mmCIF file of C-alpha atoms in Angstrom:
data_model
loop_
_atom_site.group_PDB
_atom_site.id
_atom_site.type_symbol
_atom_site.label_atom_id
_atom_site.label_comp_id
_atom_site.label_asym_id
_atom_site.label_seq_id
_atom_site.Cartn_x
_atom_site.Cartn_y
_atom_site.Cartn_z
ATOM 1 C CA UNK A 1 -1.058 -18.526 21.071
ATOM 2 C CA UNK A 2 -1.889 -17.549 17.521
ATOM 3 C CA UNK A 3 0.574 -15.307 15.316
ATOM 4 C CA UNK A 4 0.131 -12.205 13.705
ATOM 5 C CA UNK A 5 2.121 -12.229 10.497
ATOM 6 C CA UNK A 6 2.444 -8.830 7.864
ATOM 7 C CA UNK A 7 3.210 -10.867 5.009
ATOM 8 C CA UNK A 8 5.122 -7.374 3.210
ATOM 9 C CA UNK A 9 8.363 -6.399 2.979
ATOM 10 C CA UNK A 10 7.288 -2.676 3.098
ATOM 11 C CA UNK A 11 8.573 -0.799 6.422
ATOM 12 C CA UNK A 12 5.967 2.057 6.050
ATOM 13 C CA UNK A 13 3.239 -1.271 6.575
ATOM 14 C CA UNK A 14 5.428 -2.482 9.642
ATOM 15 C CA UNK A 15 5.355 1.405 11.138
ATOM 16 C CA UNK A 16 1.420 1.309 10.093
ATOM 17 C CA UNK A 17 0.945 -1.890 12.013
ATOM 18 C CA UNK A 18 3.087 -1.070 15.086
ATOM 19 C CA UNK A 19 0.335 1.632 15.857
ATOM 20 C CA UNK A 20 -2.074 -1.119 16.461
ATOM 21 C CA UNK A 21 -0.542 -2.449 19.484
ATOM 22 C CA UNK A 22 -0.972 -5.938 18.598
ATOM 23 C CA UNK A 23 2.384 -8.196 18.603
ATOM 24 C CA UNK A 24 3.529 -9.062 14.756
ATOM 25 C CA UNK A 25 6.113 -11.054 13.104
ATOM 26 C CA UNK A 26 6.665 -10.255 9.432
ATOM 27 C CA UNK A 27 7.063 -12.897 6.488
ATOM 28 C CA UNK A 28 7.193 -11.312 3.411
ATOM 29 C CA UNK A 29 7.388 -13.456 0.435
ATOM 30 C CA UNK A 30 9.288 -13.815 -2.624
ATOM 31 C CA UNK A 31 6.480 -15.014 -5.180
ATOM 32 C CA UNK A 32 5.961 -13.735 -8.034
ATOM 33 C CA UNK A 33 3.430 -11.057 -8.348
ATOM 34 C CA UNK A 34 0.592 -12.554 -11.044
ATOM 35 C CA UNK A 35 -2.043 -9.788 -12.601
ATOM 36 C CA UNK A 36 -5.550 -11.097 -13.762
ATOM 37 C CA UNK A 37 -7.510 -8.092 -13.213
ATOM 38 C CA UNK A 38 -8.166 -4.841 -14.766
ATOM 39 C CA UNK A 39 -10.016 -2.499 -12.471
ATOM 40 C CA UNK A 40 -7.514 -1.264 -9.484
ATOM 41 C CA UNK A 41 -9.419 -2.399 -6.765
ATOM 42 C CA UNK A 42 -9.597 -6.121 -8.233
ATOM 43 C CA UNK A 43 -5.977 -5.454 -8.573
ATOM 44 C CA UNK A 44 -5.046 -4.903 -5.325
ATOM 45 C CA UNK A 45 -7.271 -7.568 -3.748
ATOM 46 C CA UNK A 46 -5.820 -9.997 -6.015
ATOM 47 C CA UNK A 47 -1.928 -8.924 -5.150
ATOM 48 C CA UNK A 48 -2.871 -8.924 -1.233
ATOM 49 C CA UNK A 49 -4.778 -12.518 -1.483
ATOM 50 C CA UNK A 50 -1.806 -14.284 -3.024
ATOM 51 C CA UNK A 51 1.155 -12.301 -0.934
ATOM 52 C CA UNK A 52 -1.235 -13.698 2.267
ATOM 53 C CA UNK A 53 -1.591 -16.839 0.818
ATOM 54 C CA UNK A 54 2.081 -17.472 0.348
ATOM 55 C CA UNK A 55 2.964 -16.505 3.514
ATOM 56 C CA UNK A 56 -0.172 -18.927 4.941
ATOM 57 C CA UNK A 57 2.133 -22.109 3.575
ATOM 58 C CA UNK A 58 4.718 -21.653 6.545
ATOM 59 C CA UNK A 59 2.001 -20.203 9.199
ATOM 60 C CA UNK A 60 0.823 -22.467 11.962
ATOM 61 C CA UNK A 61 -2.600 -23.889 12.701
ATOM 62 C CA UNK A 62 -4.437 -20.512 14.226
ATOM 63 C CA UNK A 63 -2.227 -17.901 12.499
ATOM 64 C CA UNK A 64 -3.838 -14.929 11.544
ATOM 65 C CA UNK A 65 -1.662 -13.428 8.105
ATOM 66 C CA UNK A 66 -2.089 -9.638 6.254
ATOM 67 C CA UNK A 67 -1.610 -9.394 2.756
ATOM 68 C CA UNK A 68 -1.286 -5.668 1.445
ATOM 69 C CA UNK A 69 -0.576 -4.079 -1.969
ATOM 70 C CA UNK A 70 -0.732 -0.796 -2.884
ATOM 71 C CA UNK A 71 -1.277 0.889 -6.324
ATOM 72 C CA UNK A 72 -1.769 4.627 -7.576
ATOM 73 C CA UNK A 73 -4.524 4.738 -10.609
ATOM 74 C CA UNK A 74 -4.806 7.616 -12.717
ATOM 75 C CA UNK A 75 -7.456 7.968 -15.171
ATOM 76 C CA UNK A 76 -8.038 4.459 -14.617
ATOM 77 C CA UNK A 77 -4.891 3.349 -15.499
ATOM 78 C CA UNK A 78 -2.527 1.771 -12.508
ATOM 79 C CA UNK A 79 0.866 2.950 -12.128
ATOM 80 C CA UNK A 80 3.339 0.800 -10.120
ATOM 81 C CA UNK A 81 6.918 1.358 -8.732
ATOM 82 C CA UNK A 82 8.946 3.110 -11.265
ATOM 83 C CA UNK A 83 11.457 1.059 -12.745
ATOM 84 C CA UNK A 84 13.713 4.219 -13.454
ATOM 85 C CA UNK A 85 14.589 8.125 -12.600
ATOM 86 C CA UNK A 86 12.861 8.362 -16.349
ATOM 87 C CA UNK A 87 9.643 7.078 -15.235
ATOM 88 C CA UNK A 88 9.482 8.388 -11.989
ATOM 89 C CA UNK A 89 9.941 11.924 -13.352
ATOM 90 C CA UNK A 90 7.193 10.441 -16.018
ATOM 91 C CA UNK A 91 4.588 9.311 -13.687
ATOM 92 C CA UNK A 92 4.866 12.915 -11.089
ATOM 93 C CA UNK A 93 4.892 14.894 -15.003
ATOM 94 C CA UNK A 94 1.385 12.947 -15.168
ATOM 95 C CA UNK A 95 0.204 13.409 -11.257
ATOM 96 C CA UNK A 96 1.156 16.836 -10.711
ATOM 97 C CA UNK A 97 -1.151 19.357 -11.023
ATOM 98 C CA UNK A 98 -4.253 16.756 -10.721
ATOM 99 C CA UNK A 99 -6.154 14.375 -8.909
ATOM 100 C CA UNK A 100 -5.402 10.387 -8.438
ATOM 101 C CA UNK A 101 -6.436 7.329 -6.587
ATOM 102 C CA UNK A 102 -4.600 5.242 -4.435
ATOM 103 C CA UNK A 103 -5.607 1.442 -4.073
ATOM 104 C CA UNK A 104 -4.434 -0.931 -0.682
ATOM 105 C CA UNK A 105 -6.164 -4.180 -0.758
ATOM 106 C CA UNK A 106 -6.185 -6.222 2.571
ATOM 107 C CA UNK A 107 -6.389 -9.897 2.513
ATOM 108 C CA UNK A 108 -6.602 -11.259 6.651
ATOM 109 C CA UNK A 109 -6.560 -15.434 6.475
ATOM 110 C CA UNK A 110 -6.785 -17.352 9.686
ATOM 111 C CA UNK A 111 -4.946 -20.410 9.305
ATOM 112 C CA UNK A 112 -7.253 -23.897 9.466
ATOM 113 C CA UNK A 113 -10.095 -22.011 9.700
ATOM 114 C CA UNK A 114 -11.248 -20.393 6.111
ATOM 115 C CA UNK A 115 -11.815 -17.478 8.275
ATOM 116 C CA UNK A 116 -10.753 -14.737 5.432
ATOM 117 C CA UNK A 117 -11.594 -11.082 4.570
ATOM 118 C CA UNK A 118 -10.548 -9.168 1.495
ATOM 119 C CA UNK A 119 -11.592 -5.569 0.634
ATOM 120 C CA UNK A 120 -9.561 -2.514 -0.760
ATOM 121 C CA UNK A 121 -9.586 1.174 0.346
ATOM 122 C CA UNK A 122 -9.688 4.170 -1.638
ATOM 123 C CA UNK A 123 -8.113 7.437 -0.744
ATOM 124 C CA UNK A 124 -8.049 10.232 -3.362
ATOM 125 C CA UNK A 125 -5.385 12.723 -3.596
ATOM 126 C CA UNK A 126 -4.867 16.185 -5.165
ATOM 127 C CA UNK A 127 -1.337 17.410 -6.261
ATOM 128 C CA UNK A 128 -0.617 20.312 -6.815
ATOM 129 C CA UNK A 129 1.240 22.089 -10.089
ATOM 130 C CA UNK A 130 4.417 20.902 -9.822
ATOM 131 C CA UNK A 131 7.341 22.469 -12.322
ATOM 132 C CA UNK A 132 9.798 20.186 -14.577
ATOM 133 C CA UNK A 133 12.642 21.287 -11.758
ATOM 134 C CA UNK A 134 10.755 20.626 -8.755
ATOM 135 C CA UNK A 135 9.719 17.063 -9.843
ATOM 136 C CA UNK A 136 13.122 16.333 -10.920
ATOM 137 C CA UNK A 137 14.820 17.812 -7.177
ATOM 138 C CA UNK A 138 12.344 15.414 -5.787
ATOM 139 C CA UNK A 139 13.213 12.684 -8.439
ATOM 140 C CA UNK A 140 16.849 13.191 -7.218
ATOM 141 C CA UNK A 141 16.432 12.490 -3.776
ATOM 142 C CA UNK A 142 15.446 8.590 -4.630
ATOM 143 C CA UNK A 143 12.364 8.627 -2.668
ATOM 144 C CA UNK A 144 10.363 8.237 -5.298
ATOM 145 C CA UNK A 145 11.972 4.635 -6.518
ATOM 146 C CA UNK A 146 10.932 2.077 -4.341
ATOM 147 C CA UNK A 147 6.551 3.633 -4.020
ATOM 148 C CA UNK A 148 3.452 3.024 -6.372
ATOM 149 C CA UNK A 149 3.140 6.196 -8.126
ATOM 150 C CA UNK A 150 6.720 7.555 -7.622
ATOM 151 C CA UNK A 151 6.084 9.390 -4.491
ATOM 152 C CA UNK A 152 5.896 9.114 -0.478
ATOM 153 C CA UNK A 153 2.854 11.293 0.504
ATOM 154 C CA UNK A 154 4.959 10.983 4.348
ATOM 155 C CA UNK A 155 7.924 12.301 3.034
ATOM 156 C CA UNK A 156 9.212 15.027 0.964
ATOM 157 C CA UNK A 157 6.225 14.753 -1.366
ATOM 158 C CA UNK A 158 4.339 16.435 1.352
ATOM 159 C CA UNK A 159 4.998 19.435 0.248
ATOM 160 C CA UNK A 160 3.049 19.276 -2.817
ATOM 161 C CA UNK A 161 -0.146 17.318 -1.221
ATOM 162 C CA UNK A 162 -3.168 19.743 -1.830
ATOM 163 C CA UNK A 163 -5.143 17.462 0.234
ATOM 164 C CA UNK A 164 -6.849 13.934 0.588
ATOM 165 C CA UNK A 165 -10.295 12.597 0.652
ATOM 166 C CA UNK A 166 -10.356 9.395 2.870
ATOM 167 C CA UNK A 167 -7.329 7.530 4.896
ATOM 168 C CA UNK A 168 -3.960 8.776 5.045
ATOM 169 C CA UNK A 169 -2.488 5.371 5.888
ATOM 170 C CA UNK A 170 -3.693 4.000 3.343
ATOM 171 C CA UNK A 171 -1.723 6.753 1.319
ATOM 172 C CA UNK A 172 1.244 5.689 2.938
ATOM 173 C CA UNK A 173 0.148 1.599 2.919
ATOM 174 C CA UNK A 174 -2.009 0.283 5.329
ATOM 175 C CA UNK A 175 -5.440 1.792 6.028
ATOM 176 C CA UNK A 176 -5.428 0.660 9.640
ATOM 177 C CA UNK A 177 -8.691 1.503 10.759
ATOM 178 C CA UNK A 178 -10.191 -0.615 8.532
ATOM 179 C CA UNK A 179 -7.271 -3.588 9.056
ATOM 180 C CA UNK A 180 -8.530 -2.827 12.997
ATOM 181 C CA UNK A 181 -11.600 -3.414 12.360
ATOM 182 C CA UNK A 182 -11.351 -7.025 10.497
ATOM 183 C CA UNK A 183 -8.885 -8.184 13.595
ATOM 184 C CA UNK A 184 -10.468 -6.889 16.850
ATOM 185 C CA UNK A 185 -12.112 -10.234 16.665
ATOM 186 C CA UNK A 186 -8.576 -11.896 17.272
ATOM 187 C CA UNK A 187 -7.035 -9.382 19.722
ATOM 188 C CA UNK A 188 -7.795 -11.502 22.732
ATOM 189 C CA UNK A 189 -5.685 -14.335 21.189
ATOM 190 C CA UNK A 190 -2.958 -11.957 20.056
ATOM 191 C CA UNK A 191 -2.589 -10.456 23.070
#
């Protein structure tokens, strides 16, 4: 029987991917993380592809790996995980009050195949005015540290989520409908 494998570290994706029903193991890697591309959605199909890829060099014959990254872009310009309390205060200073994109690209290889999909989903979000004190209570609680864009729309960041135009999950990691979609035609197999 073939193997589903999240190749991501990220427990929000392994929540994400519970939902689905379909049995997963998870193999995240421990590459290094190699930028060519400029426009977010290149980005993230680029980090996805190689995290699956890595994870394809210890799958079996039949495997079916997901590769996910996720990136916030504002006015074009991506921001990662902040590397600091400084930047994360930095990056919600520059969020707050506006409107942003959030990038997940997918990357599903079957094993011996070349069976392989890539795409990346957008989800916009508008935040709203945040003060200097606010950002830094959130700031404080270390939520922010470890997330693309300093903040966790599924935790205490809720509170200052005007609203969303496409999929929450993706927000959060994974846009599962549109994962669903690309595996339904393996289900029988992981099943």
């Amino acid at each position: 029987m073939a193997k589903l494998i999240l190749a991501s570290a990220s427990p929000r994706r392994r929540e994400i991917l519970a939902l689905s029903g379909l049995p997963f193991v998870v193999r995240a890697g421990s590459g290094k993380e190699e930028i060519h591309e400029t426009e977010p959605a290149e980005i993230v199909k680029e980090l996805s592809s190689g995290k699956a890829e890595e994870a394809l060099l210890t799958a079996e014959a039949g495997d079916i790996i997901i590769g996910a990254d996720t990136v916030v872009a504002f006015e074009g310009r991506v921001m990662g995980k902040p590397k600091d309390e400084a930047e994360a205060f930095s990056m919600l200073k520059e969020l707050q009050g506006r409107t942003h994109q959030v990038y997940t690209g997918i990357t599903v290889i079957r094993k011996g195949s070349g069976e392989r999909d890539t795409f990346a989903e957008k989800t916009t979000v508008r935040v709203l005015p945040m003060s200097d004190e606010e950002i830094w209570e959130y700031v404080e609680t270390k939520e922010p540290m470890d997330k693309a864009g300093a903040y966790g729309i599924q935790g205490r960041f809720a509170l200052y989520v005007e609203g969303i135009e496409g999929d929450y999950q993706n927000v959060v990691g994974l846009p599962l409908a549109r994962l669903y979609g690309c595996l339904k035609k393996y289900r029988e197999e992981l099943t």
